[in-house]
Amino acid sequence: MEQLTSKKLTTKQYLVVASLLFGLFFGAGNLIFPLHLGQLAGSHWVGAAVGFLVTGVALPLLSVLAVAVTRAEGVFDIGRPLGVGFALVFMVLIHFTIGPLFGTPRTATVSYTVGVAPFVPKADQTLALFLFSLVFFALAFAFAYRENDILTNVGKVLNPVFLVLLFVVFAVAFVNPFANPFQTQATTAYVHGSFVNGFLQGYNTMDALAGLAFGVTVVTAVRQLGQKRDSDVAKVVAKSGVLAMSAVALIYVLLIVVGAMTLGRFKVSADGGVAFTQLVNAYAGRLGQAVLAVLITVTCLTTAVGLVAAFAQDFHKHFPQLSYHAWLFLTTLASFLVANFGLEQIIAWSTPMLMFLYPLAMVLILLSVASPLFKRDGVVYFFVVLFTVVPALGDMVVSFPSVVSASAFGKLVAGWRASLPLAAYGLSWLVPALIGLALGLMVHWYREHSLAAAGEEN
């Protein structure tokens, strides 16, 4: 296979791949976190933006490269060097996180919070969210059940319109700013830790996890364009990825700056959905809010269809006892139920899971990209993941809402975790992971040296 010649791609084909990557990683939900980050960071938005771009832009691109380098057919294959059992558990956790527990319900709650909630009286919010999410997920189920591309085609038209309107909002915000972003008040956590907090906020996009789950879609598309060799596939993904993620990065930075500027008129909001609603209402009024409500709902619905379909397809593949349609019904129903807890609660409970999963995902992504250097030896994976998973569990426990983190068990874990380097920054896993990497490479090189020596003796 490595001897086959790859076809040279045209600029248009690179743009097609870049467009696919952009669509994969940028959904309406990605609006709310950088905007809210800008409000939290205030005048310290530059450091926060750099940290956010590491986990929100660079890491998702590396996740797709990891799929390309390892020739994975899905997230299951990324964890395969650690055995089938680990790979299966990792796949289930990833899909539940970006699927029915957090990611998919968020598509409905973001649509509702940004688009519908401003038009509903406070007393009727719970009922309105119930009815909206019921219709939303009924439509998602119907489109995914028939596996047609009607909504996808609609999304191809409306998503660009949505982005154009978004840039109109940016233009108005910069022409008529609420405040100088370098002079707004930062929250306490961001005064001295803007980079690390921005880095951790990037977890909320879930894009690195999505890249592992959907990266195979991009890699398959690149191979269909005539790329035969793995190295050529990786190069095309890298070049197209730079184009796509540069666009995502630009939008993120603009959102962060605008978020910082909103502090000139509004207080820090509970979440980015509220902040976006306030921003649109301030500049475009109720009519602008109504137009954006329709566009953001369709954009989120398109994302929801992709998420429920991907969940059902992967789970049917690995657990064929249930049909695709049965898994589709279960994930859609679960997403509907979770959505009714509201956006604020979903974010509060998703953060602990992301504090656990993201370190694992990061080390697996980096190991996969670098795997040719150590022949994808499972022993290197084993030591790194072993030394990462324990502190990551500690980060998860202390990140739970107070009902867990303030319990006797939570306090016990917090006391142990505090002794680890960088724990105060939510990065208690980093130093242990590096130690695990050193040990894994030492064992790998020792075994390689022993085998070479044995071969010479024979």
Short mmCIF file of C-alpha atoms in Angstrom, two decimals:
data_model
loop_
_atom_site.label_atom_id
_atom_site.label_comp_id
_atom_site.label_asym_id
_atom_site.label_seq_id
_atom_site.Cartn_x
_atom_site.Cartn_y
_atom_site.Cartn_z
CA MET A 1 0.00 0.00 0.00
CA GLU A 2 2.82 2.41 0.87
CA GLN A 3 4.16 2.08 -2.68
CA LEU A 4 0.98 3.43 -4.25
CA THR A 5 1.15 6.95 -5.66
CA SER A 6 -1.22 9.51 -4.22
CA LYS A 7 -3.07 11.92 -6.44
CA LYS A 8 -2.11 15.59 -6.11
CA LEU A 9 -5.05 17.58 -4.78
CA THR A 10 -6.30 20.87 -6.18
CA THR A 11 -6.88 23.95 -4.07
CA LYS A 12 -10.62 23.36 -4.36
CA GLN A 13 -10.25 19.83 -2.95
CA TYR A 14 -8.24 21.15 0.00
CA LEU A 15 -11.04 23.64 0.63
CA VAL A 16 -13.62 20.81 0.52
CA VAL A 17 -11.72 18.92 3.23
CA ALA A 18 -11.28 22.13 5.22
CA SER A 19 -15.01 22.79 4.97
CA LEU A 20 -15.74 19.29 6.24
CA LEU A 21 -13.40 19.83 9.20
CA PHE A 22 -14.96 23.20 9.97
CA GLY A 23 -18.44 21.68 9.92
CA LEU A 24 -17.27 18.86 12.18
CA PHE A 25 -15.84 21.13 14.84
CA PHE A 26 -17.96 24.26 14.75
CA GLY A 27 -21.55 24.13 15.88
CA ALA A 28 -23.82 26.67 17.48
CA GLY A 29 -22.81 25.35 20.90
CA ASN A 30 -19.27 26.56 20.27
CA LEU A 31 -20.55 30.13 20.42
CA ILE A 32 -21.41 30.16 24.08
CA PHE A 33 -18.17 29.05 25.75
CA PRO A 34 -15.70 31.54 24.23
CA LEU A 35 -18.21 34.35 24.72
CA HIS A 36 -18.60 33.43 28.40
CA LEU A 37 -14.83 33.02 28.70
CA GLY A 38 -14.41 36.62 27.54
CA GLN A 39 -16.75 37.75 30.32
CA LEU A 40 -14.83 35.75 32.94
CA ALA A 41 -11.40 36.85 31.72
CA GLY A 42 -12.18 40.54 31.16
CA SER A 43 -8.97 42.50 30.54
CA HIS A 44 -6.96 39.25 30.85
CA TRP A 45 -8.62 37.85 27.75
CA VAL A 46 -5.38 37.40 25.75
CA GLY A 47 -3.91 34.73 28.04
CA ALA A 48 -7.32 33.05 28.35
CA ALA A 49 -7.70 33.03 24.56
CA VAL A 50 -4.29 31.37 24.06
CA GLY A 51 -5.15 28.64 26.57
CA PHE A 52 -8.59 28.13 25.02
CA LEU A 53 -7.10 27.79 21.52
CA VAL A 54 -4.79 25.00 22.70
CA THR A 55 -7.62 22.70 23.82
CA GLY A 56 -10.34 24.15 21.58
CA VAL A 57 -8.41 24.30 18.28
CA ALA A 58 -4.97 22.62 18.32
CA LEU A 59 -6.06 19.49 20.20
CA PRO A 60 -9.10 18.74 17.99
CA LEU A 61 -6.87 19.00 14.92
CA LEU A 62 -4.38 16.60 16.52
CA SER A 63 -7.25 14.20 17.28
CA VAL A 64 -8.04 13.92 13.56
CA LEU A 65 -4.33 13.51 12.81
CA ALA A 66 -4.23 10.71 15.39
CA VAL A 67 -6.98 8.89 13.46
CA ALA A 68 -5.06 9.42 10.21
CA VAL A 69 -1.68 8.26 11.57
CA THR A 70 -3.04 5.12 13.23
CA ARG A 71 -5.48 4.32 10.38
CA ALA A 72 -8.21 4.02 13.01
CA GLU A 73 -11.78 3.27 11.99
CA GLY A 74 -13.21 4.99 15.03
CA VAL A 75 -12.58 5.95 18.64
CA PHE A 76 -12.42 2.24 19.56
CA ASP A 77 -9.21 1.79 17.57
CA ILE A 78 -7.52 4.73 19.34
CA GLY A 79 -7.67 2.83 22.62
CA ARG A 80 -6.94 -0.57 21.07
CA PRO A 81 -3.21 -0.71 22.06
CA LEU A 82 -4.41 -1.05 25.68
CA GLY A 83 -6.64 -3.99 24.88
CA VAL A 84 -10.19 -4.57 23.69
CA GLY A 85 -11.67 -4.03 27.17
CA PHE A 86 -10.14 -0.58 27.64
CA ALA A 87 -10.96 0.41 24.04
CA LEU A 88 -14.61 -0.54 24.53
CA VAL A 89 -14.94 1.34 27.83
CA PHE A 90 -13.19 4.39 26.37
CA MET A 91 -15.49 4.38 23.33
CA VAL A 92 -18.59 4.12 25.53
CA LEU A 93 -17.46 7.01 27.75
CA ILE A 94 -16.62 9.23 24.77
CA HIS A 95 -19.92 8.56 23.02
CA PHE A 96 -22.01 9.04 26.15
CA THR A 97 -20.22 12.31 26.88
CA ILE A 98 -20.55 13.87 23.42
CA GLY A 99 -23.89 12.05 23.08
CA PRO A 100 -26.90 11.59 25.38
CA LEU A 101 -25.39 12.68 28.69
CA PHE A 102 -24.06 16.10 27.69
CA GLY A 103 -23.25 16.93 24.06
CA THR A 104 -26.54 16.04 22.35
CA PRO A 105 -28.84 17.52 25.04
CA ARG A 106 -26.78 20.71 24.80
CA THR A 107 -27.85 21.15 21.16
CA ALA A 108 -31.45 21.55 22.33
CA THR A 109 -30.71 23.64 25.43
CA VAL A 110 -28.45 26.06 23.52
CA SER A 111 -31.16 26.47 20.85
CA TYR A 112 -33.76 27.08 23.53
CA THR A 113 -31.67 29.38 25.74
CA VAL A 114 -30.41 31.55 22.88
CA GLY A 115 -33.39 31.40 20.54
CA VAL A 116 -36.63 30.73 22.41
CA ALA A 117 -36.22 31.58 26.11
CA PRO A 118 -36.15 35.38 25.54
CA PHE A 119 -39.72 35.17 24.17
CA VAL A 120 -41.11 33.06 27.03
CA PRO A 121 -42.30 34.41 30.43
CA LYS A 122 -40.21 33.23 33.40
CA ALA A 123 -43.09 31.26 34.88
CA ASP A 124 -43.46 29.17 31.72
CA GLN A 125 -39.77 28.40 31.07
CA THR A 126 -39.87 24.79 32.34
CA LEU A 127 -42.90 23.83 30.27
CA ALA A 128 -41.58 25.67 27.22
CA LEU A 129 -38.23 23.84 27.42
CA PHE A 130 -40.08 20.52 27.74
CA LEU A 131 -42.22 21.17 24.64
CA PHE A 132 -39.34 22.63 22.63
CA SER A 133 -36.98 19.73 23.40
CA LEU A 134 -39.76 17.20 22.70
CA VAL A 135 -40.29 18.60 19.19
CA PHE A 136 -36.55 19.12 18.68
CA PHE A 137 -35.60 15.51 19.42
CA ALA A 138 -38.65 14.08 17.65
CA LEU A 139 -37.37 15.81 14.50
CA ALA A 140 -33.80 14.63 15.16
CA PHE A 141 -35.06 11.05 15.55
CA ALA A 142 -37.13 11.25 12.37
CA PHE A 143 -34.29 12.59 10.22
CA ALA A 144 -31.76 10.11 11.63
CA TYR A 145 -34.24 7.20 11.38
CA ARG A 146 -34.70 7.65 7.67
CA GLU A 147 -31.00 8.39 7.24
CA ASN A 148 -31.82 11.04 4.64
CA ASP A 149 -29.86 14.17 3.97
CA ILE A 150 -32.67 16.75 3.80
CA LEU A 151 -31.66 18.51 6.99
CA THR A 152 -27.97 18.29 6.08
CA ASN A 153 -28.67 20.04 2.78
CA VAL A 154 -30.72 22.69 4.57
CA GLY A 155 -27.84 23.12 6.99
CA LYS A 156 -25.42 23.67 4.11
CA VAL A 157 -27.47 26.70 3.15
CA LEU A 158 -28.40 28.06 6.58
CA ASN A 159 -25.07 27.49 8.34
CA PRO A 160 -23.23 29.97 6.06
CA VAL A 161 -26.10 32.45 6.52
CA PHE A 162 -25.76 32.02 10.28
CA LEU A 163 -22.01 32.70 10.08
CA VAL A 164 -22.58 35.80 7.94
CA LEU A 165 -25.04 37.14 10.53
CA LEU A 166 -22.55 36.30 13.27
CA PHE A 167 -19.89 38.39 11.55
CA VAL A 168 -22.43 41.20 11.19
CA VAL A 169 -22.84 41.07 14.98
CA PHE A 170 -19.03 41.20 15.30
CA ALA A 171 -18.84 44.20 12.99
CA VAL A 172 -21.53 46.10 14.92
CA ALA A 173 -19.93 45.16 18.26
CA PHE A 174 -16.54 46.53 17.21
CA VAL A 175 -17.97 49.67 15.61
CA ASN A 176 -20.13 50.37 18.69
CA PRO A 177 -18.28 48.67 21.56
CA PHE A 178 -19.78 48.51 25.05
CA ALA A 179 -16.29 48.86 26.55
CA ASN A 180 -12.57 48.61 25.89
CA PRO A 181 -11.78 44.87 26.34
CA PHE A 182 -8.40 45.73 27.89
CA GLN A 183 -10.06 47.78 30.62
CA THR A 184 -12.85 45.49 31.82
CA GLN A 185 -12.89 43.71 35.17
CA ALA A 186 -11.62 40.11 35.29
CA THR A 187 -12.97 37.55 37.74
CA THR A 188 -10.54 36.60 40.50
CA ALA A 189 -9.55 33.24 38.99
CA TYR A 190 -8.43 34.90 35.74
CA VAL A 191 -6.29 37.66 37.22
CA HIS A 192 -3.35 35.31 37.81
CA GLY A 193 -4.42 32.15 35.96
CA SER A 194 -5.92 33.27 32.67
CA PHE A 195 -4.01 30.78 30.47
CA VAL A 196 -4.74 27.69 32.58
CA ASN A 197 -8.39 28.62 33.07
CA GLY A 198 -8.77 29.26 29.35
CA PHE A 199 -7.08 25.90 28.71
CA LEU A 200 -9.60 24.15 30.98
CA GLN A 201 -12.57 26.06 29.50
CA GLY A 202 -11.58 24.62 26.11
CA TYR A 203 -12.64 21.20 27.43
CA ASN A 204 -16.26 22.38 27.21
CA THR A 205 -16.21 22.46 23.42
CA MET A 206 -15.77 18.63 23.52
CA ASP A 207 -14.14 18.95 20.10
CA ALA A 208 -11.11 16.79 20.89
CA LEU A 209 -13.51 13.98 21.86
CA ALA A 210 -15.59 14.64 18.74
CA GLY A 211 -12.43 14.52 16.62
CA LEU A 212 -11.70 11.01 17.89
CA ALA A 213 -15.26 9.90 17.24
CA PHE A 214 -15.77 11.54 13.83
CA GLY A 215 -12.20 11.91 12.57
CA VAL A 216 -12.59 8.76 10.51
CA THR A 217 -15.18 10.63 8.42
CA VAL A 218 -12.54 13.18 7.43
CA VAL A 219 -9.85 10.56 6.81
CA THR A 220 -12.23 8.50 4.65
CA ALA A 221 -13.08 11.59 2.59
CA VAL A 222 -9.36 12.31 2.07
CA ARG A 223 -8.72 8.73 0.92
CA GLN A 224 -11.64 9.01 -1.52
CA LEU A 225 -9.86 11.98 -3.08
CA GLY A 226 -7.07 9.67 -4.18
CA GLN A 227 -4.66 9.76 -1.25
CA LYS A 228 -3.18 6.27 -0.93
CA ARG A 229 -0.27 6.56 1.48
CA ASP A 230 -0.81 7.18 5.20
CA SER A 231 1.79 9.96 5.18
CA ASP A 232 -0.07 11.75 2.35
CA VAL A 233 -3.40 11.42 4.16
CA ALA A 234 -1.85 12.95 7.28
CA LYS A 235 -0.38 15.83 5.24
CA VAL A 236 -3.71 16.62 3.59
CA VAL A 237 -5.49 16.51 6.95
CA ALA A 238 -2.82 18.78 8.44
CA LYS A 239 -2.93 21.36 5.62
CA SER A 240 -6.74 21.38 5.40
CA GLY A 241 -6.91 21.41 9.17
CA VAL A 242 -4.80 24.54 9.39
CA LEU A 243 -7.24 26.29 7.05
CA ALA A 244 -10.35 25.08 8.89
CA MET A 245 -9.06 25.58 12.41
CA SER A 246 -7.69 29.02 11.57
CA ALA A 247 -11.26 30.03 10.77
CA VAL A 248 -12.51 28.45 14.00
CA ALA A 249 -9.72 30.17 15.95
CA LEU A 250 -10.63 33.56 14.43
CA ILE A 251 -14.27 33.16 15.48
CA TYR A 252 -13.22 32.07 18.98
CA VAL A 253 -10.93 35.06 19.47
CA LEU A 254 -13.58 37.49 18.22
CA LEU A 255 -16.16 35.92 20.56
CA ILE A 256 -13.77 36.17 23.51
CA VAL A 257 -13.07 39.85 22.79
CA VAL A 258 -16.78 40.61 22.35
CA GLY A 259 -17.48 38.75 25.60
CA ALA A 260 -14.98 40.97 27.41
CA MET A 261 -16.59 44.07 25.86
CA THR A 262 -20.10 43.07 27.04
CA LEU A 263 -18.95 43.74 30.62
CA GLY A 264 -19.37 47.42 29.82
CA ARG A 265 -23.14 46.89 29.89
CA PHE A 266 -23.85 43.50 31.50
CA LYS A 267 -22.64 41.54 34.51
CA VAL A 268 -20.99 38.12 34.06
CA SER A 269 -23.81 35.81 32.99
CA ALA A 270 -24.59 32.34 34.33
CA ASP A 271 -23.59 30.83 31.00
CA GLY A 272 -22.72 31.82 27.45
CA GLY A 273 -26.25 31.20 26.20
CA VAL A 274 -27.57 34.05 28.33
CA ALA A 275 -24.65 36.26 27.30
CA PHE A 276 -25.29 35.66 23.59
CA THR A 277 -28.98 36.46 24.02
CA GLN A 278 -28.17 39.72 25.81
CA LEU A 279 -25.69 40.66 23.09
CA VAL A 280 -28.06 40.05 20.18
CA ASN A 281 -30.95 41.83 21.89
CA ALA A 282 -28.75 44.84 22.65
CA TYR A 283 -27.64 45.25 19.04
CA ALA A 284 -30.46 43.80 16.93
CA GLY A 285 -33.55 43.89 19.11
CA ARG A 286 -36.38 41.34 19.06
CA LEU A 287 -36.43 40.97 15.28
CA GLY A 288 -32.75 40.11 15.13
CA GLN A 289 -33.28 37.71 18.02
CA ALA A 290 -36.11 35.96 16.12
CA VAL A 291 -34.03 35.53 12.95
CA LEU A 292 -31.08 34.15 14.87
CA ALA A 293 -33.43 31.87 16.84
CA VAL A 294 -34.47 30.10 13.65
CA LEU A 295 -30.95 29.82 12.29
CA ILE A 296 -29.37 28.61 15.51
CA THR A 297 -32.12 26.03 16.00
CA VAL A 298 -31.59 24.56 12.53
CA THR A 299 -27.81 24.59 13.03
CA CYS A 300 -28.14 22.78 16.37
CA LEU A 301 -30.69 20.35 14.94
CA THR A 302 -28.26 19.42 12.15
CA THR A 303 -25.60 18.72 14.79
CA ALA A 304 -28.06 16.68 16.89
CA VAL A 305 -28.96 14.46 13.92
CA GLY A 306 -25.28 13.71 13.34
CA LEU A 307 -24.68 12.95 17.02
CA VAL A 308 -27.61 10.58 17.54
CA ALA A 309 -26.90 8.79 14.25
CA ALA A 310 -23.19 8.36 15.06
CA PHE A 311 -24.04 7.04 18.55
CA ALA A 312 -26.55 4.53 17.15
CA GLN A 313 -24.20 3.37 14.37
CA ASP A 314 -21.21 2.81 16.67
CA PHE A 315 -23.21 1.10 19.40
CA HIS A 316 -24.99 -1.15 16.91
CA LYS A 317 -21.57 -2.11 15.51
CA HIS A 318 -20.15 -3.08 18.92
CA PHE A 319 -23.40 -4.20 20.59
CA PRO A 320 -25.41 -5.73 17.71
CA GLN A 321 -27.99 -7.24 20.06
CA LEU A 322 -29.96 -4.05 19.50
CA SER A 323 -30.70 -2.66 16.06
CA TYR A 324 -29.58 0.74 14.80
CA HIS A 325 -33.11 2.05 15.22
CA ALA A 326 -33.35 0.74 18.81
CA TRP A 327 -30.08 2.46 19.78
CA LEU A 328 -31.29 5.59 17.97
CA PHE A 329 -34.49 5.64 20.03
CA LEU A 330 -32.61 5.13 23.31
CA THR A 331 -30.03 7.87 22.69
CA THR A 332 -32.70 10.31 21.49
CA LEU A 333 -34.93 9.60 24.51
CA ALA A 334 -32.02 9.97 26.93
CA SER A 335 -30.95 13.23 25.26
CA PHE A 336 -34.50 14.60 25.59
CA LEU A 337 -34.67 13.73 29.29
CA VAL A 338 -31.26 15.24 30.08
CA ALA A 339 -32.02 18.41 28.09
CA ASN A 340 -34.84 19.22 30.50
CA PHE A 341 -32.39 19.79 33.33
CA GLY A 342 -31.43 23.00 31.51
CA LEU A 343 -28.20 24.35 30.04
CA GLU A 344 -26.73 25.53 33.34
CA GLN A 345 -27.14 22.11 35.00
CA ILE A 346 -25.80 20.25 31.95
CA ILE A 347 -22.64 22.38 31.98
CA ALA A 348 -22.24 21.96 35.76
CA TRP A 349 -22.39 18.15 35.58
CA SER A 350 -20.49 17.76 32.31
CA THR A 351 -17.42 19.59 33.65
CA PRO A 352 -16.36 16.75 36.02
CA MET A 353 -16.63 14.15 33.26
CA LEU A 354 -14.56 16.35 30.96
CA MET A 355 -11.94 16.84 33.70
CA PHE A 356 -11.58 13.05 33.70
CA LEU A 357 -11.90 12.27 30.00
CA TYR A 358 -9.89 15.12 28.50
CA PRO A 359 -6.55 14.15 30.12
CA LEU A 360 -7.05 10.58 28.87
CA ALA A 361 -8.02 11.83 25.43
CA MET A 362 -5.04 14.21 25.31
CA VAL A 363 -2.46 11.55 26.16
CA LEU A 364 -4.03 9.04 23.75
CA ILE A 365 -4.11 11.65 20.96
CA LEU A 366 -0.47 12.61 21.48
CA LEU A 367 0.63 8.98 21.81
CA SER A 368 -1.23 8.09 18.60
CA VAL A 369 0.35 10.94 16.64
CA ALA A 370 3.82 9.95 17.92
CA SER A 371 3.16 6.18 17.79
CA PRO A 372 5.44 5.49 14.76
CA LEU A 373 8.39 6.53 16.95
CA PHE A 374 7.81 3.63 19.35
CA LYS A 375 5.98 1.24 16.98
CA ARG A 376 2.68 1.80 18.79
CA ASP A 377 3.97 -0.35 21.62
CA GLY A 378 1.15 -0.99 24.12
CA VAL A 379 3.54 -0.81 27.07
CA VAL A 380 4.13 2.92 26.47
CA TYR A 381 0.38 3.49 26.33
CA PHE A 382 -0.06 1.44 29.53
CA PHE A 383 2.32 3.43 31.70
CA VAL A 384 1.12 6.83 30.45
CA VAL A 385 -2.58 6.04 30.88
CA LEU A 386 -2.00 4.35 34.27
CA PHE A 387 -0.22 7.43 35.61
CA THR A 388 -2.84 9.74 34.07
CA VAL A 389 -6.09 8.06 35.08
CA VAL A 390 -5.69 8.22 38.88
CA PRO A 391 -5.09 11.99 39.22
CA ALA A 392 -7.70 12.61 36.49
CA LEU A 393 -10.24 10.82 38.69
CA GLY A 394 -9.24 13.18 41.50
CA ASP A 395 -9.77 16.20 39.23
CA MET A 396 -13.20 14.80 38.36
CA VAL A 397 -14.32 14.37 41.97
CA VAL A 398 -13.33 17.89 43.10
CA SER A 399 -15.05 19.38 40.01
CA PHE A 400 -18.46 17.93 40.85
CA PRO A 401 -21.15 20.24 42.27
CA SER A 402 -20.99 20.62 46.06
CA VAL A 403 -23.33 17.69 46.69
CA VAL A 404 -20.35 15.47 45.77
CA SER A 405 -17.24 17.64 46.13
CA ALA A 406 -18.22 18.88 49.62
CA SER A 407 -19.05 15.38 50.92
CA ALA A 408 -16.69 13.44 53.21
CA PHE A 409 -15.46 11.44 50.22
CA GLY A 410 -14.96 14.59 48.14
CA LYS A 411 -12.94 16.24 50.91
CA LEU A 412 -10.80 13.11 51.32
CA VAL A 413 -10.00 13.07 47.59
CA ALA A 414 -9.34 16.83 47.60
CA GLY A 415 -6.84 16.45 50.45
CA TRP A 416 -4.93 13.71 48.61
CA ARG A 417 -5.07 15.54 45.30
CA ALA A 418 -3.69 18.76 46.79
CA SER A 419 -0.32 17.03 47.28
CA LEU A 420 0.11 16.55 43.51
CA PRO A 421 2.02 19.11 41.37
CA LEU A 422 -0.16 21.61 39.47
CA ALA A 423 -3.31 20.40 41.28
CA ALA A 424 -4.31 23.99 42.05
CA TYR A 425 -4.55 24.59 38.29
CA GLY A 426 -6.66 21.50 37.52
CA LEU A 427 -3.66 19.81 35.89
CA SER A 428 -2.70 17.28 38.56
CA TRP A 429 -2.41 14.60 35.87
CA LEU A 430 0.33 16.32 33.83
CA VAL A 431 3.48 15.49 35.83
CA PRO A 432 2.40 11.87 36.53
CA ALA A 433 1.67 11.43 32.80
CA LEU A 434 5.19 12.60 31.92
CA ILE A 435 6.64 10.19 34.49
CA GLY A 436 4.55 7.40 32.96
CA LEU A 437 5.83 8.35 29.50
CA ALA A 438 9.45 8.17 30.67
CA LEU A 439 8.90 4.76 32.28
CA GLY A 440 7.02 3.42 29.25
CA LEU A 441 9.73 4.51 26.83
CA MET A 442 12.44 3.03 29.05
CA VAL A 443 10.67 -0.34 29.10
CA HIS A 444 10.07 -0.15 25.34
CA TRP A 445 13.71 0.65 24.54
CA TYR A 446 14.95 -2.00 26.98
CA ARG A 447 12.80 -4.67 25.30
CA GLU A 448 13.87 -3.50 21.85
CA HIS A 449 17.53 -3.64 22.91
CA SER A 450 17.06 -7.10 24.42
CA LEU A 451 15.43 -8.44 21.26
CA ALA A 452 18.18 -6.94 19.11
CA ALA A 453 20.84 -8.49 21.32
CA ALA A 454 19.12 -11.88 21.23
CA GLY A 455 18.93 -11.67 17.44
CA GLU A 456 22.66 -10.99 17.16
CA GLU A 457 23.44 -14.01 19.35
CA ASN A 458 21.36 -16.23 17.11
#
